[in-house]
């Protein structure tokens, strides 16, 4: 099984000026690619080899395989992050909007909670909007940590808080990055799809399919 580096779902320059083409090229082609590369090196001698990246991340977290976890989770988080952005955002709407109003009072209050969480997060990591226990919550994770290892939590939205995500375009001004990111780039259609997944209406986003031999998948299935 091989972790792939999925193409961006838009052009490298599609998110400018909030995120420049230069940042996207480094971020996707160097940072994300390196997590994929190292993750694959660490997986090379695993038997049975897991068949999906979600399984690898959860296995590495349970087994305490820190280096594999860091690279696999960073690959997953970046794939999810690309999907969370759109050059043509619209929304939120419908059931998601109603729930945001119930939980946060207003979409603007959710923005404040999300941006504040990101600003106050010390060092590298990720800021998330998640669905859990029938409600919504804003939280942050450190370094490579991801919410897909948390029981009963469905990620709806994430923003990268590592300096490589914004330093070329916003220098040290994480607040300006987060505010303009929220206003200009959130893919609300994607967030709505994830919210539907949290309610059991679909499977939710998965990291793009990896190459895998049928016998590897069979062995893993038999081991379950
Ligand atoms: Fe990143």
PDB file of C-alpha atoms and ligand atoms in Angstrom:
ATOM      1  CA  UNK A   1       0.000   0.000   0.000  1.00  0.00           C
ATOM      2  CA  UNK A   2       1.222   3.446  -0.870  1.00  0.00           C
ATOM      3  CA  UNK A   3       0.054   6.774   0.444  1.00  0.00           C
ATOM      4  CA  UNK A   4      -0.515   9.049  -2.526  1.00  0.00           C
ATOM      5  CA  UNK A   5      -0.049  12.799  -2.840  1.00  0.00           C
ATOM      6  CA  UNK A   6      -3.453  13.884  -4.173  1.00  0.00           C
ATOM      7  CA  UNK A   7      -3.604  16.806  -6.579  1.00  0.00           C
ATOM      8  CA  UNK A   8      -5.093  20.024  -5.257  1.00  0.00           C
ATOM      9  CA  UNK A   9      -8.804  20.367  -6.075  1.00  0.00           C
ATOM     10  CA  UNK A  10      -8.082  23.794  -7.649  1.00  0.00           C
ATOM     11  CA  UNK A  11      -5.220  25.626  -9.326  1.00  0.00           C
ATOM     12  CA  UNK A  12      -2.192  26.650  -7.286  1.00  0.00           C
ATOM     13  CA  UNK A  13      -3.081  30.311  -7.761  1.00  0.00           C
ATOM     14  CA  UNK A  14      -6.824  29.908  -7.057  1.00  0.00           C
ATOM     15  CA  UNK A  15      -6.660  30.949  -3.396  1.00  0.00           C
ATOM     16  CA  UNK A  16      -4.692  34.173  -3.862  1.00  0.00           C
ATOM     17  CA  UNK A  17      -4.361  36.691  -2.370  1.00  0.00           C
ATOM     18  CA  UNK A  18      -5.170  34.999   0.963  1.00  0.00           C
ATOM     19  CA  UNK A  19      -2.803  32.149   0.086  1.00  0.00           C
ATOM     20  CA  UNK A  20      -0.397  32.855  -2.759  1.00  0.00           C
ATOM     21  CA  UNK A  21       0.600  30.482  -5.527  1.00  0.00           C
ATOM     22  CA  UNK A  22       4.123  30.367  -4.051  1.00  0.00           C
ATOM     23  CA  UNK A  23       2.823  29.267  -0.659  1.00  0.00           C
ATOM     24  CA  UNK A  24       0.590  26.626  -2.229  1.00  0.00           C
ATOM     25  CA  UNK A  25       3.427  25.220  -4.313  1.00  0.00           C
ATOM     26  CA  UNK A  26       5.723  24.904  -1.281  1.00  0.00           C
ATOM     27  CA  UNK A  27       2.960  23.728   1.007  1.00  0.00           C
ATOM     28  CA  UNK A  28       1.600  21.008  -1.278  1.00  0.00           C
ATOM     29  CA  UNK A  29       4.647  20.028  -3.351  1.00  0.00           C
ATOM     30  CA  UNK A  30       7.223  20.146  -0.530  1.00  0.00           C
ATOM     31  CA  UNK A  31       5.576  19.902   2.896  1.00  0.00           C
ATOM     32  CA  UNK A  32       2.636  17.589   2.134  1.00  0.00           C
ATOM     33  CA  UNK A  33       4.789  15.601  -0.287  1.00  0.00           C
ATOM     34  CA  UNK A  34       7.462  15.053   2.371  1.00  0.00           C
ATOM     35  CA  UNK A  35       4.942  13.665   4.882  1.00  0.00           C
ATOM     36  CA  UNK A  36       3.739  11.267   2.184  1.00  0.00           C
ATOM     37  CA  UNK A  37       7.297  10.268   1.288  1.00  0.00           C
ATOM     38  CA  UNK A  38       8.409   9.603   4.886  1.00  0.00           C
ATOM     39  CA  UNK A  39       5.117   7.880   5.704  1.00  0.00           C
ATOM     40  CA  UNK A  40       5.665   5.477   2.816  1.00  0.00           C
ATOM     41  CA  UNK A  41       9.248   4.741   3.934  1.00  0.00           C
ATOM     42  CA  UNK A  42       7.962   3.866   7.403  1.00  0.00           C
ATOM     43  CA  UNK A  43       5.221   1.660   5.953  1.00  0.00           C
ATOM     44  CA  UNK A  44       7.517  -0.237   3.607  1.00  0.00           C
ATOM     45  CA  UNK A  45       8.044  -3.255   5.856  1.00  0.00           C
ATOM     46  CA  UNK A  46       4.663  -3.366   7.595  1.00  0.00           C
ATOM     47  CA  UNK A  47       2.808  -6.695   7.400  1.00  0.00           C
ATOM     48  CA  UNK A  48      -0.113  -6.693   7.070  1.00  0.00           C
ATOM     49  CA  UNK A  49      -0.048  -3.304   5.483  1.00  0.00           C
ATOM     50  CA  UNK A  50      -3.051  -1.144   6.342  1.00  0.00           C
ATOM     51  CA  UNK A  51      -5.250  -0.347   3.367  1.00  0.00           C
ATOM     52  CA  UNK A  52      -6.267   3.206   4.078  1.00  0.00           C
ATOM     53  CA  UNK A  53      -4.660   6.265   5.593  1.00  0.00           C
ATOM     54  CA  UNK A  54      -7.353   6.625   8.266  1.00  0.00           C
ATOM     55  CA  UNK A  55      -6.474   3.098   9.422  1.00  0.00           C
ATOM     56  CA  UNK A  56      -2.759   3.884   9.436  1.00  0.00           C
ATOM     57  CA  UNK A  57      -3.262   7.024  11.524  1.00  0.00           C
ATOM     58  CA  UNK A  58      -5.430   5.222  14.086  1.00  0.00           C
ATOM     59  CA  UNK A  59      -3.090   2.225  14.228  1.00  0.00           C
ATOM     60  CA  UNK A  60      -0.013   4.434  14.762  1.00  0.00           C
ATOM     61  CA  UNK A  61      -1.783   6.403  17.500  1.00  0.00           C
ATOM     62  CA  UNK A  62      -2.836   3.226  19.332  1.00  0.00           C
ATOM     63  CA  UNK A  63       0.558   1.555  18.938  1.00  0.00           C
ATOM     64  CA  UNK A  64       2.528   4.639  19.967  1.00  0.00           C
ATOM     65  CA  UNK A  65       4.435   4.677  16.645  1.00  0.00           C
ATOM     66  CA  UNK A  66       5.213   8.374  16.896  1.00  0.00           C
ATOM     67  CA  UNK A  67       7.140   8.926  13.670  1.00  0.00           C
ATOM     68  CA  UNK A  68       4.604   7.028  11.576  1.00  0.00           C
ATOM     69  CA  UNK A  69       1.758   8.832  13.320  1.00  0.00           C
ATOM     70  CA  UNK A  70       3.315  12.252  12.742  1.00  0.00           C
ATOM     71  CA  UNK A  71       3.807  11.713   9.009  1.00  0.00           C
ATOM     72  CA  UNK A  72       0.571   9.811   8.343  1.00  0.00           C
ATOM     73  CA  UNK A  73      -1.538  12.265  10.338  1.00  0.00           C
ATOM     74  CA  UNK A  74       0.120  15.237   8.663  1.00  0.00           C
ATOM     75  CA  UNK A  75      -0.606  13.703   5.253  1.00  0.00           C
ATOM     76  CA  UNK A  76      -4.256  13.193   6.257  1.00  0.00           C
ATOM     77  CA  UNK A  77      -4.649  16.642   7.809  1.00  0.00           C
ATOM     78  CA  UNK A  78      -3.256  18.325   4.691  1.00  0.00           C
ATOM     79  CA  UNK A  79      -5.539  16.357   2.360  1.00  0.00           C
ATOM     80  CA  UNK A  80      -8.488  17.382   4.501  1.00  0.00           C
ATOM     81  CA  UNK A  81      -7.273  20.995   4.644  1.00  0.00           C
ATOM     82  CA  UNK A  82      -7.141  21.278   0.835  1.00  0.00           C
ATOM     83  CA  UNK A  83     -10.727  19.999   0.655  1.00  0.00           C
ATOM     84  CA  UNK A  84     -11.845  22.589   3.225  1.00  0.00           C
ATOM     85  CA  UNK A  85     -10.989  25.473   0.897  1.00  0.00           C
ATOM     86  CA  UNK A  86     -12.624  26.865  -2.219  1.00  0.00           C
ATOM     87  CA  UNK A  87     -11.982  29.946  -4.343  1.00  0.00           C
ATOM     88  CA  UNK A  88     -15.780  30.446  -4.506  1.00  0.00           C
ATOM     89  CA  UNK A  89     -17.158  30.041  -0.989  1.00  0.00           C
ATOM     90  CA  UNK A  90     -20.868  30.316  -0.213  1.00  0.00           C
ATOM     91  CA  UNK A  91     -22.820  29.530   2.912  1.00  0.00           C
ATOM     92  CA  UNK A  92     -23.287  28.062   5.427  1.00  0.00           C
ATOM     93  CA  UNK A  93     -26.868  27.063   4.688  1.00  0.00           C
ATOM     94  CA  UNK A  94     -29.664  24.754   5.760  1.00  0.00           C
ATOM     95  CA  UNK A  95     -29.306  22.407   8.691  1.00  0.00           C
ATOM     96  CA  UNK A  96     -25.674  23.354   9.271  1.00  0.00           C
ATOM     97  CA  UNK A  97     -26.516  27.048   9.476  1.00  0.00           C
ATOM     98  CA  UNK A  98     -29.383  26.347  11.901  1.00  0.00           C
ATOM     99  CA  UNK A  99     -27.074  24.348  14.162  1.00  0.00           C
ATOM    100  CA  UNK A 100     -24.383  27.051  14.057  1.00  0.00           C
ATOM    101  CA  UNK A 101     -26.980  29.611  15.137  1.00  0.00           C
ATOM    102  CA  UNK A 102     -28.134  27.357  17.977  1.00  0.00           C
ATOM    103  CA  UNK A 103     -24.631  26.637  19.264  1.00  0.00           C
ATOM    104  CA  UNK A 104     -22.759  29.884  18.599  1.00  0.00           C
ATOM    105  CA  UNK A 105     -25.546  32.454  18.201  1.00  0.00           C
ATOM    106  CA  UNK A 106     -24.330  33.714  14.846  1.00  0.00           C
ATOM    107  CA  UNK A 107     -21.969  32.693  12.052  1.00  0.00           C
ATOM    108  CA  UNK A 108     -19.867  35.738  12.991  1.00  0.00           C
ATOM    109  CA  UNK A 109     -19.594  34.388  16.546  1.00  0.00           C
ATOM    110  CA  UNK A 110     -18.402  31.059  15.189  1.00  0.00           C
ATOM    111  CA  UNK A 111     -15.770  32.939  13.188  1.00  0.00           C
ATOM    112  CA  UNK A 112     -14.670  34.726  16.358  1.00  0.00           C
ATOM    113  CA  UNK A 113     -14.435  31.429  18.255  1.00  0.00           C
ATOM    114  CA  UNK A 114     -12.483  29.743  15.456  1.00  0.00           C
ATOM    115  CA  UNK A 115     -10.063  32.636  14.862  1.00  0.00           C
ATOM    116  CA  UNK A 116      -9.524  33.166  18.601  1.00  0.00           C
ATOM    117  CA  UNK A 117      -8.787  29.468  19.129  1.00  0.00           C
ATOM    118  CA  UNK A 118      -6.248  29.632  16.309  1.00  0.00           C
ATOM    119  CA  UNK A 119      -4.595  32.806  17.571  1.00  0.00           C
ATOM    120  CA  UNK A 120      -4.299  31.430  21.107  1.00  0.00           C
ATOM    121  CA  UNK A 121      -2.890  28.083  20.021  1.00  0.00           C
ATOM    122  CA  UNK A 122       0.762  28.055  21.016  1.00  0.00           C
ATOM    123  CA  UNK A 123       3.127  26.897  18.287  1.00  0.00           C
ATOM    124  CA  UNK A 124       2.285  24.614  15.381  1.00  0.00           C
ATOM    125  CA  UNK A 125      -0.962  22.720  14.959  1.00  0.00           C
ATOM    126  CA  UNK A 126      -4.465  22.839  13.571  1.00  0.00           C
ATOM    127  CA  UNK A 127      -7.714  24.615  14.451  1.00  0.00           C
ATOM    128  CA  UNK A 128     -10.901  22.612  13.850  1.00  0.00           C
ATOM    129  CA  UNK A 129     -14.657  22.864  13.757  1.00  0.00           C
ATOM    130  CA  UNK A 130     -16.002  19.441  14.716  1.00  0.00           C
ATOM    131  CA  UNK A 131     -19.303  17.715  15.315  1.00  0.00           C
ATOM    132  CA  UNK A 132     -19.579  15.696  18.490  1.00  0.00           C
ATOM    133  CA  UNK A 133     -22.365  14.478  20.749  1.00  0.00           C
ATOM    134  CA  UNK A 134     -24.959  16.068  18.494  1.00  0.00           C
ATOM    135  CA  UNK A 135     -23.393  19.533  18.716  1.00  0.00           C
ATOM    136  CA  UNK A 136     -20.539  21.548  17.297  1.00  0.00           C
ATOM    137  CA  UNK A 137     -17.252  22.544  18.896  1.00  0.00           C
ATOM    138  CA  UNK A 138     -14.131  24.533  18.042  1.00  0.00           C
ATOM    139  CA  UNK A 139     -10.838  23.055  19.211  1.00  0.00           C
ATOM    140  CA  UNK A 140      -7.157  22.957  18.310  1.00  0.00           C
ATOM    141  CA  UNK A 141      -4.583  20.165  18.174  1.00  0.00           C
ATOM    142  CA  UNK A 142      -0.811  20.327  18.484  1.00  0.00           C
ATOM    143  CA  UNK A 143       1.709  19.542  15.760  1.00  0.00           C
ATOM    144  CA  UNK A 144       0.432  16.521  13.776  1.00  0.00           C
ATOM    145  CA  UNK A 145      -2.403  15.654  16.125  1.00  0.00           C
ATOM    146  CA  UNK A 146      -5.704  15.024  14.383  1.00  0.00           C
ATOM    147  CA  UNK A 147      -9.280  14.640  15.554  1.00  0.00           C
ATOM    148  CA  UNK A 148      -9.882  11.400  13.624  1.00  0.00           C
ATOM    149  CA  UNK A 149      -8.380   9.463  16.547  1.00  0.00           C
ATOM    150  CA  UNK A 150     -11.045  10.872  18.879  1.00  0.00           C
ATOM    151  CA  UNK A 151     -14.117   8.706  19.414  1.00  0.00           C
ATOM    152  CA  UNK A 152     -17.412  10.243  18.336  1.00  0.00           C
ATOM    153  CA  UNK A 153     -15.812  13.278  16.700  1.00  0.00           C
ATOM    154  CA  UNK A 154     -16.318  14.177  13.024  1.00  0.00           C
ATOM    155  CA  UNK A 155     -14.108  16.908  11.547  1.00  0.00           C
ATOM    156  CA  UNK A 156     -16.064  19.532   9.625  1.00  0.00           C
ATOM    157  CA  UNK A 157     -13.383  22.153   8.921  1.00  0.00           C
ATOM    158  CA  UNK A 158      -9.691  22.678   9.609  1.00  0.00           C
ATOM    159  CA  UNK A 159      -7.108  25.404   9.140  1.00  0.00           C
ATOM    160  CA  UNK A 160      -3.353  24.841   9.231  1.00  0.00           C
ATOM    161  CA  UNK A 161      -1.628  26.839  12.004  1.00  0.00           C
ATOM    162  CA  UNK A 162       1.927  25.891  11.054  1.00  0.00           C
ATOM    163  CA  UNK A 163       3.917  28.921   9.973  1.00  0.00           C
ATOM    164  CA  UNK A 164       4.570  27.316   6.565  1.00  0.00           C
ATOM    165  CA  UNK A 165       0.855  27.847   5.886  1.00  0.00           C
ATOM    166  CA  UNK A 166       0.934  31.633   6.115  1.00  0.00           C
ATOM    167  CA  UNK A 167       4.354  33.136   6.769  1.00  0.00           C
ATOM    168  CA  UNK A 168       5.211  34.048   3.165  1.00  0.00           C
ATOM    169  CA  UNK A 169       1.883  35.861   2.742  1.00  0.00           C
ATOM    170  CA  UNK A 170       1.120  37.213   6.226  1.00  0.00           C
ATOM    171  CA  UNK A 171       4.474  36.984   8.045  1.00  0.00           C
ATOM    172  CA  UNK A 172       3.821  36.499  11.751  1.00  0.00           C
ATOM    173  CA  UNK A 173       0.249  37.831  11.598  1.00  0.00           C
ATOM    174  CA  UNK A 174      -1.684  34.617  12.221  1.00  0.00           C
ATOM    175  CA  UNK A 175      -4.775  36.647  13.133  1.00  0.00           C
ATOM    176  CA  UNK A 176      -4.871  38.354   9.731  1.00  0.00           C
ATOM    177  CA  UNK A 177      -4.362  35.025   7.981  1.00  0.00           C
ATOM    178  CA  UNK A 178      -7.166  33.311   9.911  1.00  0.00           C
ATOM    179  CA  UNK A 179      -9.611  36.164   9.475  1.00  0.00           C
ATOM    180  CA  UNK A 180      -9.070  36.512   5.721  1.00  0.00           C
ATOM    181  CA  UNK A 181      -9.021  32.708   5.352  1.00  0.00           C
ATOM    182  CA  UNK A 182     -12.414  32.480   7.053  1.00  0.00           C
ATOM    183  CA  UNK A 183     -13.918  35.297   5.009  1.00  0.00           C
ATOM    184  CA  UNK A 184     -12.533  34.210   1.663  1.00  0.00           C
ATOM    185  CA  UNK A 185     -11.770  30.509   1.447  1.00  0.00           C
ATOM    186  CA  UNK A 186     -14.027  28.264   3.556  1.00  0.00           C
ATOM    187  CA  UNK A 187     -15.649  25.595   1.393  1.00  0.00           C
ATOM    188  CA  UNK A 188     -19.054  25.535   3.076  1.00  0.00           C
ATOM    189  CA  UNK A 189     -20.403  22.911   0.678  1.00  0.00           C
ATOM    190  CA  UNK A 190     -17.691  20.594   1.974  1.00  0.00           C
ATOM    191  CA  UNK A 191     -18.431  21.504   5.610  1.00  0.00           C
ATOM    192  CA  UNK A 192     -22.107  20.704   4.994  1.00  0.00           C
ATOM    193  CA  UNK A 193     -21.147  17.324   3.548  1.00  0.00           C
ATOM    194  CA  UNK A 194     -19.107  16.544   6.645  1.00  0.00           C
ATOM    195  CA  UNK A 195     -21.960  17.630   8.882  1.00  0.00           C
ATOM    196  CA  UNK A 196     -24.246  15.236   7.009  1.00  0.00           C
ATOM    197  CA  UNK A 197     -21.632  12.526   7.640  1.00  0.00           C
ATOM    198  CA  UNK A 198     -21.687  13.328  11.353  1.00  0.00           C
ATOM    199  CA  UNK A 199     -25.411  12.637  11.266  1.00  0.00           C
ATOM    200  CA  UNK A 200     -24.838   9.323   9.512  1.00  0.00           C
ATOM    201  CA  UNK A 201     -26.175  10.481   6.159  1.00  0.00           C
ATOM    202  CA  UNK A 202     -22.986   9.692   4.233  1.00  0.00           C
ATOM    203  CA  UNK A 203     -19.533   8.273   4.852  1.00  0.00           C
ATOM    204  CA  UNK A 204     -17.726  11.579   4.949  1.00  0.00           C
ATOM    205  CA  UNK A 205     -14.422  12.581   3.418  1.00  0.00           C
ATOM    206  CA  UNK A 206     -11.717   9.989   3.149  1.00  0.00           C
ATOM    207  CA  UNK A 207      -8.137  10.439   2.042  1.00  0.00           C
ATOM    208  CA  UNK A 208      -7.920   9.637  -1.681  1.00  0.00           C
ATOM    209  CA  UNK A 209      -7.624   5.945  -2.350  1.00  0.00           C
ATOM    210  CA  UNK A 210      -4.240   4.378  -2.033  1.00  0.00           C
ATOM    211  CA  UNK A 211      -2.874   1.653  -4.222  1.00  0.00           C
ATOM    212  CA  UNK A 212      -3.183  -1.691  -2.528  1.00  0.00           C
ATOM    213  CA  UNK A 213      -2.912  -5.320  -3.446  1.00  0.00           C
ATOM    214  CA  UNK A 214      -6.107  -7.321  -3.007  1.00  0.00           C
ATOM    215  CA  UNK A 215      -4.316  -9.858  -0.816  1.00  0.00           C
ATOM    216  CA  UNK A 216      -3.167  -7.113   1.575  1.00  0.00           C
ATOM    217  CA  UNK A 217      -6.745  -5.920   1.985  1.00  0.00           C
ATOM    218  CA  UNK A 218      -7.911  -9.498   2.528  1.00  0.00           C
ATOM    219  CA  UNK A 219      -5.327 -10.086   5.247  1.00  0.00           C
ATOM    220  CA  UNK A 220      -6.294  -6.920   7.086  1.00  0.00           C
ATOM    221  CA  UNK A 221      -9.992  -7.777   6.847  1.00  0.00           C
ATOM    222  CA  UNK A 222      -9.330 -11.259   8.232  1.00  0.00           C
ATOM    223  CA  UNK A 223      -7.305  -9.774  11.084  1.00  0.00           C
ATOM    224  CA  UNK A 224     -10.201  -7.589  12.211  1.00  0.00           C
TER     225      UNK A 224
HETATM  226 FE1  LIG B   1       0.881  22.526   6.559  1.00  0.00          FE
END
